[in-house]
XYZ file of C-alpha atoms in Angstrom:
695
model
C 126.894 6.205 89.085
C 128.706 3.178 87.731
C 127.736 1.241 84.935
C 125.534 -1.388 86.553
C 123.477 1.446 88.115
C 123.177 3.159 84.890
C 121.880 0.179 83.378
C 119.352 -0.168 86.008
C 118.016 3.140 85.666
C 117.855 2.672 81.971
C 115.671 -0.429 82.402
C 113.802 1.325 84.664
C 112.843 3.998 82.563
C 112.186 1.344 79.648
C 109.922 -0.610 82.124
C 107.479 2.437 82.074
C 106.479 1.096 78.710
C 105.184 -2.082 80.188
C 102.057 -0.299 81.921
C 100.832 0.687 78.559
C 97.649 2.417 79.766
C 99.848 4.412 82.495
C 102.198 5.220 79.543
C 99.366 6.509 77.307
C 98.106 8.714 80.357
C 101.525 10.127 80.596
C 101.725 11.100 77.172
C 98.314 12.556 77.064
C 98.822 14.750 79.864
C 102.349 15.711 80.242
C 102.160 18.335 77.741
C 100.195 20.409 80.206
C 101.903 23.178 82.439
C 102.473 20.601 85.304
C 104.581 18.169 83.229
C 104.933 14.642 84.396
C 104.508 15.577 88.099
C 100.892 16.866 87.303
C 100.236 13.414 85.341
C 101.231 11.259 88.132
C 99.668 13.523 90.725
C 96.449 13.466 88.930
C 96.400 9.612 88.377
C 97.358 8.808 91.955
C 96.985 11.927 94.536
C 94.019 13.727 92.852
C 91.439 10.914 93.045
C 92.166 11.232 97.086
C 91.628 14.906 97.233
C 88.622 14.681 95.059
C 86.897 12.261 97.265
C 87.698 14.398 100.345
C 86.134 17.152 98.819
C 82.993 15.258 97.827
C 82.968 13.692 101.289
C 82.122 16.969 102.734
C 78.717 17.267 100.463
C 77.996 13.493 101.518
C 78.340 14.186 105.358
C 76.462 17.292 105.069
C 73.391 16.145 103.225
C 73.265 12.540 103.179
C 75.023 10.970 106.185
C 72.078 11.860 108.553
C 69.614 10.659 106.299
C 71.347 7.038 106.021
C 71.473 6.968 109.835
C 67.678 7.364 110.086
C 67.228 4.427 107.687
C 69.577 2.507 109.247
C 67.774 -0.351 110.696
C 69.259 -2.651 113.479
C 66.216 -4.251 114.786
C 66.007 -7.156 112.389
C 68.614 -9.629 113.445
C 71.345 -10.087 111.069
C 75.320 -10.546 110.564
C 77.309 -7.432 109.728
C 80.902 -7.941 108.332
C 82.230 -4.965 110.373
C 80.921 -5.916 113.570
C 81.695 -9.689 113.619
C 85.108 -10.700 115.200
C 87.121 -12.961 112.940
C 90.536 -12.838 114.665
C 90.690 -12.125 118.617
C 94.443 -13.652 119.316
C 97.447 -12.489 117.458
C 99.522 -9.578 116.656
C 96.324 -7.602 114.923
C 94.467 -7.885 118.066
C 90.809 -8.232 117.525
C 89.864 -8.184 113.811
C 86.685 -8.031 112.272
C 85.513 -9.587 109.097
C 85.855 -6.347 106.813
C 89.206 -5.482 108.557
C 90.464 -9.248 107.979
C 89.457 -8.848 104.335
C 91.468 -5.686 103.881
C 94.457 -6.993 105.414
C 94.347 -10.190 102.885
C 93.943 -7.905 99.952
C 96.797 -5.837 100.936
C 99.222 -8.526 101.663
C 97.999 -10.254 98.223
C 98.847 -6.932 96.480
C 102.556 -6.706 98.042
C 103.138 -10.270 97.167
C 101.563 -10.012 93.651
C 103.718 -6.947 93.011
C 106.819 -8.628 94.276
C 106.473 -11.871 92.217
C 105.384 -9.914 88.954
C 108.568 -7.647 89.388
C 110.696 -10.766 89.821
C 109.366 -12.507 86.766
C 109.582 -9.443 84.859
C 113.302 -8.626 86.067
C 114.521 -12.285 85.460
C 113.290 -11.782 81.845
C 115.463 -8.768 81.592
C 118.708 -10.619 83.051
C 118.478 -13.315 80.283
C 118.931 -10.251 77.786
C 122.026 -9.162 79.153
C 125.595 -10.700 79.273
C 126.435 -10.287 82.940
C 128.982 -12.188 85.166
C 127.548 -13.620 88.268
C 128.551 -10.976 90.673
C 127.166 -8.518 88.039
C 123.605 -10.468 88.009
C 123.835 -10.255 91.988
C 124.469 -6.686 92.277
C 121.728 -6.220 89.466
C 118.952 -8.256 91.020
C 119.771 -6.663 94.603
C 119.406 -3.156 93.159
C 116.403 -3.551 91.090
C 114.525 -5.465 93.714
C 115.346 -2.733 96.155
C 114.073 -0.019 93.591
C 110.964 -2.281 93.157
C 110.479 -2.479 96.958
C 110.842 1.251 96.963
C 107.935 1.727 94.685
C 105.734 -0.701 96.581
C 106.689 1.235 99.864
C 105.410 4.596 98.159
C 102.203 3.014 97.293
C 101.896 2.026 101.020
C 103.043 5.490 102.148
C 99.956 6.842 100.055
C 97.698 4.922 102.687
C 99.844 5.528 105.704
C 98.838 8.990 106.524
C 95.128 8.641 105.818
C 94.145 7.137 109.187
C 96.217 9.391 111.461
C 94.581 12.408 110.323
C 92.204 12.956 113.356
C 89.553 15.005 111.812
C 89.645 13.082 108.303
C 86.444 13.596 106.288
C 87.222 10.274 104.728
C 87.378 8.480 107.880
C 83.947 10.277 108.850
C 82.292 9.465 105.480
C 82.913 5.862 106.325
C 82.118 6.391 110.176
C 85.568 4.974 111.357
C 86.590 7.362 114.542
C 90.329 8.074 114.683
C 90.937 6.284 117.759
C 89.887 2.929 115.935
C 91.832 4.117 112.741
C 95.133 4.584 114.705
C 95.629 0.632 114.533
C 95.382 0.831 110.805
C 98.257 3.395 110.883
C 100.161 1.126 113.270
C 99.927 -2.130 110.799
C 100.593 0.092 107.610
C 103.550 1.703 109.386
C 105.162 -1.679 110.338
C 104.382 -2.955 106.781
C 105.884 0.459 105.160
C 109.077 0.565 107.490
C 109.849 -3.241 106.953
C 109.605 -2.473 102.910
C 111.712 0.600 102.930
C 114.125 -0.998 105.458
C 114.349 -3.823 103.134
C 114.742 -1.273 99.987
C 117.649 0.224 101.557
C 119.633 -2.823 102.960
C 119.422 -4.266 99.447
C 120.936 -1.219 97.905
C 123.717 -1.016 100.819
C 124.794 -4.949 100.175
C 124.862 -4.029 96.302
C 127.228 -1.228 96.896
C 129.358 -2.856 99.428
C 129.782 -5.915 96.953
C 130.654 -3.220 94.383
C 133.196 -1.582 96.666
C 131.719 1.836 96.608
C 129.273 1.870 99.638
C 130.608 5.317 100.938
C 130.880 6.950 97.942
C 127.025 5.999 96.823
C 125.762 6.702 100.284
C 127.041 10.204 100.208
C 126.020 10.886 96.709
C 123.609 13.680 96.126
C 122.497 13.495 92.284
C 120.802 16.634 90.819
C 119.382 14.445 88.074
C 118.007 11.275 89.480
C 117.429 9.830 92.879
C 119.664 11.583 95.845
C 120.717 8.882 98.077
C 122.102 10.921 100.931
C 118.736 12.526 101.633
C 117.157 8.762 101.475
C 119.551 7.696 104.196
C 118.337 10.745 106.547
C 114.870 10.033 105.734
C 115.255 6.279 106.467
C 117.337 6.970 109.607
C 114.399 9.001 110.686
C 111.984 6.543 110.023
C 113.765 3.690 111.673
C 113.923 5.863 114.717
C 110.035 6.347 114.465
C 109.492 2.691 113.886
C 111.950 1.262 116.799
C 110.434 3.388 119.499
C 106.926 2.525 118.337
C 107.262 -1.164 119.041
C 104.676 -2.342 121.875
C 107.435 -2.934 124.375
C 109.363 0.170 123.926
C 106.154 2.227 123.555
C 104.639 1.060 126.865
C 108.012 1.119 128.913
C 109.162 4.591 127.469
C 106.237 6.642 126.215
C 107.688 9.831 126.153
C 110.773 8.613 123.830
C 107.960 7.347 121.604
C 106.056 10.444 121.436
C 108.875 12.769 120.909
C 110.954 10.613 118.267
C 107.559 10.308 116.307
C 107.812 14.046 115.808
C 110.478 13.125 113.532
C 107.852 12.478 110.887
C 108.701 15.982 109.433
C 112.255 15.009 108.583
C 111.083 11.752 107.313
C 108.773 13.489 104.547
C 110.980 16.307 103.433
C 114.012 14.198 103.009
C 112.095 11.673 101.123
C 110.648 14.441 98.879
C 114.408 15.248 98.340
C 115.372 11.729 97.828
C 112.808 11.028 95.164
C 111.978 14.294 93.783
C 108.575 15.946 92.974
C 107.223 13.352 90.358
C 107.817 10.206 92.487
C 106.746 12.008 95.724
C 103.410 12.785 93.776
C 102.397 8.906 94.231
C 101.634 9.739 97.986
C 101.254 13.407 97.864
C 97.498 13.497 98.131
C 97.312 11.542 101.648
C 100.122 13.628 102.987
C 98.571 16.819 101.833
C 95.147 15.852 103.782
C 97.502 15.015 106.939
C 99.255 18.531 106.741
C 95.693 20.006 106.451
C 94.573 18.174 109.610
C 98.029 18.960 111.328
C 97.475 22.835 110.553
C 93.919 23.030 111.799
C 94.878 21.194 114.911
C 97.552 23.732 115.697
C 95.050 26.542 114.979
C 92.384 25.149 117.514
C 95.219 24.298 120.139
C 96.241 27.864 120.604
C 93.327 28.703 122.479
C 93.555 28.294 126.451
C 90.535 26.565 127.785
C 88.849 27.497 130.872
C 88.939 24.528 133.444
C 85.462 24.931 135.094
C 85.972 22.745 138.126
C 88.786 19.851 138.938
C 88.050 17.370 141.422
C 90.367 14.637 142.787
C 88.056 11.588 143.867
C 89.349 9.252 146.602
C 89.418 6.169 144.116
C 92.063 7.758 142.471
C 90.354 9.416 139.725
C 90.698 13.288 138.432
C 87.458 14.700 137.199
C 87.838 17.622 134.880
C 84.922 19.951 133.445
C 85.939 22.062 130.766
C 84.161 25.016 129.343
C 82.934 24.724 125.685
C 80.476 26.723 122.981
C 77.232 25.363 122.480
C 77.982 25.270 119.097
C 80.536 22.437 119.303
C 78.985 19.116 118.534
C 79.949 16.106 119.301
C 78.350 12.702 120.589
C 78.522 10.281 123.409
C 81.603 8.094 122.071
C 83.762 11.006 121.413
C 86.982 11.944 122.864
C 89.670 14.691 123.082
C 93.124 15.530 123.446
C 94.223 17.725 126.202
C 97.568 19.638 127.021
C 98.352 21.118 130.344
C 101.140 23.509 130.175
C 102.150 23.596 133.398
C 103.097 19.926 133.044
C 104.525 19.852 129.524
C 104.174 22.044 126.268
C 104.569 19.042 124.018
C 102.451 16.210 125.321
C 99.062 15.516 124.112
C 97.131 12.959 126.031
C 93.765 11.188 124.830
C 90.663 10.932 127.144
C 87.255 9.903 126.577
C 84.408 12.013 127.353
C 82.611 11.201 130.276
C 79.325 13.685 129.873
C 76.693 13.621 127.360
C 76.261 16.539 125.060
C 72.834 16.615 126.293
C 74.312 17.285 130.092
C 74.922 20.802 129.151
C 75.608 23.317 126.574
C 78.634 25.067 128.079
C 80.420 22.133 129.476
C 82.268 18.915 128.865
C 83.438 16.375 131.488
C 86.567 13.741 131.347
C 87.466 11.482 133.974
C 91.136 10.480 134.285
C 92.765 7.622 136.318
C 95.948 8.476 138.077
C 98.387 5.856 136.328
C 101.731 7.490 135.245
C 104.031 10.334 135.856
C 101.788 12.853 134.016
C 98.568 12.157 135.628
C 100.176 11.877 139.079
C 101.482 15.604 138.502
C 98.338 16.700 137.431
C 96.492 15.320 140.700
C 99.364 17.008 142.718
C 98.399 20.241 140.995
C 94.757 20.028 141.526
C 95.297 18.665 145.300
C 97.455 21.828 146.172
C 94.827 24.345 144.717
C 92.556 26.000 147.286
C 89.000 25.261 147.384
C 86.700 27.880 146.025
C 83.125 28.368 145.757
C 81.148 26.966 142.862
C 80.665 29.913 140.996
C 84.292 30.568 140.498
C 86.204 28.902 137.683
C 89.521 26.585 138.547
C 92.672 28.508 137.877
C 95.232 25.919 138.814
C 95.972 24.701 135.250
C 96.186 26.127 131.869
C 94.578 23.488 129.451
C 94.449 23.373 125.735
C 92.018 20.865 123.686
C 92.080 19.366 120.256
C 89.003 17.729 119.491
C 86.483 16.254 120.027
C 87.028 13.514 117.487
C 84.830 10.292 117.532
C 82.264 8.393 115.374
C 80.234 10.637 113.016
C 76.901 8.827 114.120
C 75.917 7.689 117.378
C 75.934 4.185 116.862
C 74.984 3.462 120.440
C 71.709 4.615 119.571
C 70.843 2.038 116.914
C 70.449 -0.922 118.843
C 67.485 -1.820 121.211
C 69.665 -3.920 123.258
C 72.965 -2.667 124.505
C 75.666 -4.717 126.430
C 78.488 -2.339 127.815
C 81.722 -3.954 129.033
C 84.156 -2.002 130.882
C 87.283 -2.373 132.494
C 88.102 0.150 135.426
C 88.339 3.633 134.117
C 86.872 2.408 130.908
C 83.647 3.003 132.328
C 84.076 6.670 131.446
C 82.515 6.588 128.098
C 79.737 4.709 128.889
C 78.626 7.399 131.576
C 78.183 9.697 128.572
C 76.090 6.874 126.823
C 73.881 6.206 129.865
C 73.426 10.014 130.561
C 72.595 10.514 126.660
C 69.962 7.417 126.625
C 68.612 8.741 129.897
C 68.265 12.369 128.667
C 66.356 11.040 125.528
C 64.068 8.903 127.697
C 63.633 11.678 130.168
C 62.619 14.336 127.605
C 60.268 11.978 125.736
C 62.355 12.055 122.592
C 62.496 9.024 120.277
C 65.097 6.423 121.794
C 65.761 3.042 120.367
C 67.720 1.442 123.479
C 65.445 -0.222 125.854
C 67.625 -2.900 127.467
C 71.144 -1.923 128.791
C 73.256 -4.690 130.535
C 76.732 -2.855 131.980
C 79.533 -5.293 132.892
C 82.188 -3.514 135.048
C 85.127 -5.035 136.346
C 87.192 -2.841 138.880
C 90.169 -3.509 141.226
C 88.786 -1.802 144.326
C 85.438 -0.956 145.567
C 86.475 2.794 146.288
C 85.711 3.155 142.323
C 82.036 2.207 142.751
C 81.530 5.708 143.849
C 81.957 6.919 140.329
C 78.239 6.144 139.553
C 77.552 9.336 141.354
C 78.958 11.296 138.375
C 75.505 10.626 136.828
C 72.765 12.561 138.119
C 69.836 10.567 137.446
C 67.416 12.488 139.938
C 67.789 15.449 137.342
C 68.099 13.757 134.122
C 65.291 11.011 134.478
C 63.982 10.451 137.939
C 61.794 7.230 136.950
C 63.864 5.847 134.415
C 62.941 1.904 135.202
C 59.475 2.861 133.686
C 60.760 3.002 130.153
C 64.450 1.599 130.524
C 65.511 -1.776 131.756
C 69.138 -0.808 133.062
C 71.224 -3.675 134.636
C 74.787 -3.217 136.266
C 76.861 -6.038 137.157
C 79.930 -4.932 139.008
C 82.737 -7.193 139.751
C 85.394 -6.288 142.473
C 88.314 -8.441 141.567
C 90.736 -7.654 144.391
C 88.413 -7.636 147.596
C 86.405 -10.624 148.798
C 83.838 -8.590 150.440
C 82.288 -5.006 150.909
C 84.037 -2.674 153.102
C 82.157 -0.633 155.694
C 81.754 2.064 153.554
C 80.953 0.547 150.345
C 78.475 2.106 148.275
C 78.564 5.232 150.411
C 79.816 8.392 148.353
C 81.171 11.374 150.406
C 81.431 13.225 147.234
C 79.371 16.130 146.297
C 77.997 16.898 142.778
C 79.972 19.752 141.275
C 77.911 21.640 139.303
C 79.399 23.874 136.601
C 79.105 27.788 136.881
C 77.207 29.587 134.105
C 79.326 30.561 131.193
C 80.337 34.277 131.172
C 81.386 36.757 128.523
C 84.937 36.227 130.026
C 85.038 32.560 129.725
C 87.605 30.840 127.483
C 85.532 27.859 125.975
C 87.428 25.500 123.777
C 87.637 26.362 119.831
C 85.283 25.333 117.517
C 88.160 24.921 114.842
C 88.268 21.113 114.451
C 87.850 18.944 111.389
C 84.674 17.530 112.787
C 83.425 20.892 113.590
C 81.117 23.344 110.887
C 80.992 21.250 107.669
C 80.767 24.109 105.524
C 83.870 25.799 106.865
C 85.673 22.868 107.093
C 84.836 21.890 103.665
C 85.970 25.573 102.401
C 89.136 25.421 104.201
C 90.039 22.088 102.220
C 88.856 23.271 99.047
C 90.832 26.520 99.581
C 93.834 24.778 100.302
C 93.823 22.239 97.472
C 92.933 25.177 94.840
C 96.081 26.972 96.393
C 98.506 24.228 96.170
C 97.427 23.630 92.373
C 97.492 27.338 91.653
C 101.088 27.615 93.405
C 102.767 25.034 91.917
C 101.078 26.290 88.303
C 102.626 29.565 88.881
C 105.996 27.930 90.088
C 106.387 25.988 86.723
C 105.212 28.790 84.471
C 107.449 31.685 86.027
C 110.515 29.661 87.426
C 110.885 25.779 86.700
C 110.179 25.915 83.155
C 111.911 29.503 82.069
C 114.912 28.512 84.030
C 114.997 25.065 83.022
C 115.441 23.524 86.760
C 115.593 19.987 86.289
C 117.365 19.122 89.822
C 115.059 16.596 91.452
C 115.710 16.951 94.984
C 115.328 20.918 94.462
C 112.053 20.347 92.722
C 111.119 17.728 95.602
C 111.670 20.750 98.093
C 109.755 23.271 96.021
C 106.976 20.967 95.551
C 106.707 20.300 99.489
C 106.915 24.210 99.975
C 103.887 24.587 97.657
C 101.691 22.068 99.603
C 102.793 23.651 103.033
C 102.438 26.994 101.830
C 98.753 26.753 100.425
C 97.612 25.372 103.749
C 99.178 28.003 105.863
C 98.448 30.981 103.456
C 94.851 30.183 101.842
C 93.882 27.655 104.504
C 95.036 29.963 107.064
C 92.710 32.948 105.603
C 89.600 30.774 105.687
C 90.654 29.761 109.450
C 90.743 33.393 110.250
C 87.585 34.056 108.974
C 85.882 30.993 110.435
C 87.364 31.846 113.706
C 85.647 35.489 113.448
C 82.406 33.990 112.567
C 82.461 31.571 115.328
C 83.088 34.220 118.067
C 80.294 36.339 116.569
C 77.768 33.485 116.979
C 79.139 32.650 120.291
C 78.517 36.227 121.326
C 75.168 36.239 119.749
C 73.963 32.857 121.318
C 75.198 34.200 124.878
C 72.769 37.358 124.534
C 69.921 35.460 123.645
C 70.565 32.930 126.473
C 70.736 36.064 128.845
C 67.386 37.121 127.472
C 65.812 33.736 127.793
C 67.041 33.543 131.493
C 65.539 36.869 132.412
C 62.427 35.746 130.863
C 62.524 32.041 132.764
C 63.154 33.957 136.020
C 59.962 36.257 135.825
C 57.734 33.394 135.075
C 59.459 30.966 137.464
C 57.168 28.746 139.624
C 58.221 26.734 142.498
C 57.027 23.191 142.834
C 56.299 22.252 146.451
C 55.080 18.728 145.687
C 58.146 16.273 146.346
C 58.975 13.458 144.407
C 58.963 10.175 146.215
C 59.956 8.371 142.735
C 63.592 9.341 142.295
C 65.835 6.541 141.257
C 69.691 6.550 140.991
C 71.844 3.752 139.388
C 73.108 2.213 142.597
C 69.508 0.842 142.733
C 70.120 -1.418 139.733
C 73.687 -2.408 140.657
C 74.691 -5.955 141.685
C 78.205 -6.193 143.045
C 80.199 -9.499 142.895
C 83.183 -9.476 144.909
C 86.556 -11.742 144.611
C 85.669 -12.769 141.173
C 85.916 -11.829 137.569
C 83.152 -11.901 134.829
C 82.306 -15.024 133.313
C 81.431 -14.203 129.885
C 80.432 -17.299 128.501
C 77.657 -17.768 131.244
C 76.740 -14.081 131.242
C 76.440 -14.085 127.417
C 74.489 -17.308 127.243
C 71.980 -16.432 130.043
C 71.475 -13.204 128.110
C 71.011 -15.263 124.710
C 68.397 -17.527 126.607
C 66.468 -14.459 127.888
C 66.222 -12.237 124.812
C 66.038 -14.819 121.797
C 66.699 -13.725 118.099
C 67.582 -10.090 118.336
C 70.215 -7.621 117.586
C 72.637 -6.753 120.384
C 75.184 -4.039 120.409
C 78.193 -4.925 122.279
C 80.716 -1.977 123.299
C 83.817 -2.864 125.169
C 86.370 -0.024 126.551
C 89.221 -1.755 128.481
C 92.602 -3.291 128.097
C 93.410 -5.523 125.103
C 92.935 -8.699 127.346
C 89.057 -7.825 128.037
C 88.378 -7.073 124.253
C 89.889 -10.160 123.168
C 87.740 -12.077 125.806
C 84.666 -10.161 124.750
C 85.278 -10.573 121.137
C 85.968 -14.241 121.572
C 82.469 -14.689 123.306
C 80.838 -13.032 120.780
C 82.274 -14.990 117.864
C 81.298 -18.101 119.787
C 77.751 -16.959 120.355
C 77.484 -16.040 116.657
C 78.643 -19.126 115.194
C 76.766 -21.578 117.570
C 74.382 -22.647 114.952
C 71.510 -22.050 117.131
C 68.953 -20.021 115.055
C 67.228 -18.584 117.870
C 70.448 -16.995 119.476
C 70.957 -12.941 119.384
C 73.637 -11.716 116.920
C 76.158 -10.052 118.906
C 77.652 -7.048 117.166
C 80.956 -6.278 118.540
C 82.421 -2.835 118.994
C 85.438 -1.492 120.648
C 85.940 2.028 122.028
C 89.365 1.550 123.500
C 92.204 3.872 122.598
C 95.543 2.567 122.473
C 98.569 4.491 121.241
């Protein structure tokens, strides 16, 4: 390193004394077996891991009680369901999200300003030339941006953990949290890019650019690993931009796997103790990723596969009765005949009350992957209903989604869908119909469905809900209204409303069936908590043994090497100790499934003996087509619809759930904001919720 770089490093070390509280903390804790690395880890990463472990207790014992106490019957604003921004780079932003964005921006700006003021005072105490001052400011500003970027990195990996217990605790589903990852990703990479660029300019001004870039220091920051990490990050960043991602999704998907290179070489770049700033969130991501890997090793039986005339593929997948999910869940599916690497998310279209042994998804044929899937299914010979479909080998990750079924918290619901966005609403309607038909407590009473489609052929999808068997006379207890808008047809066709599709009933689960695995972060709470606790304990234990028997006795002080060993300890604890918990968890789940099948077979034999046949015909059966109104050649006028609904309902809470393209979400959010701020005291309070997955 040159003289100027040495001065920057020296001043940085002195700068630690500015944070007096942090300095005292380091002095109190660095004498432990973990050293300075343990002090920083305890201050920044340990709280995240402690919150994660405590979150399992909260979700297990208190989450359900809070849901029961939640009262959405009294109209009032809620910051997390009131849209503030509806147009712009962030999409639809609620009041809570807007506050979070502002606070994060304030933190970044405040940090930059404080550092600049502090560094300006340092320059005044030095006797440097103008060129040296310029290079000094460039290097030290780059250093400051690097530290700010590490702070942002600590939050970057939290939203991308699909089964994150922290997201479950605050009831933010993964499909909604992905946009927080996108926002933080843009901010983090912008900061890291500027961090590297400032150093490059400073080194170029000093005439030692190539020398510094290729430098791999044993003591201090190793530059070359940082270059590799930044290059991997830039590839991920550029291919994740919306125009590139939409046009070349596979390129975006494959380059995003470079996160492994990004993380490992970042640890080599900064060493173990600086890496500890963000290690907690990265460790939780590794936990989630390994659990997803274990779950996806199971090949799941496709009970039935149907290609509908409207360009929709319906898959019915085998699942164990113990797998819990709610009507607003989604899964990731991999079809090995198409790709061993690609995973695609789809909303679950069946209610958990539809059947204990199966789960349905609807897939719109839009791109290359879905077109190939349709071709495979179409080429398979038709079989009888009691045999499973053998045309594809599917693997599943999930289900994921809201911890609590918030659609059951509103007495009045407005469901707005665009095209195949109706899929999760079928699960909602089926869920409500089951509860009503079985006489169980059900808050929703008034449901308005607004569905926009391009062609009338899609109307036949309503037949996927078998109201005859679920709730034959639902109009006695429910007020359901379906307003459908066919945008690209001026009038009904000859076969409009006529469905030639037969209801495909899934065959019973047999002892040879392969259901999806219950090894999922949102699965059995005790086992999932034990997995996190064992892995965290193992991580601390492995690093302590490493310090005691290797790093300290052999005086290993090389930063990049310690960073590599630190990363290996993280991964090893998850794979070894976490893997042991997963092994016993899997064995326990299989035994439970075997016992449940045995008990079900006994119950089936008893029910067969006591079975009676009713010969009384039921003339009161209804279906959803009887409550559907179809409008041709027009789009929904949300101002007129919501205003009319407001006059009719009065001062009540209305849950609005939207599933569709960004333009549809913005239109509905804008109308909710307008209605809520119109100033009329007797208007409903519209609570905006989005259920759209946008990678």
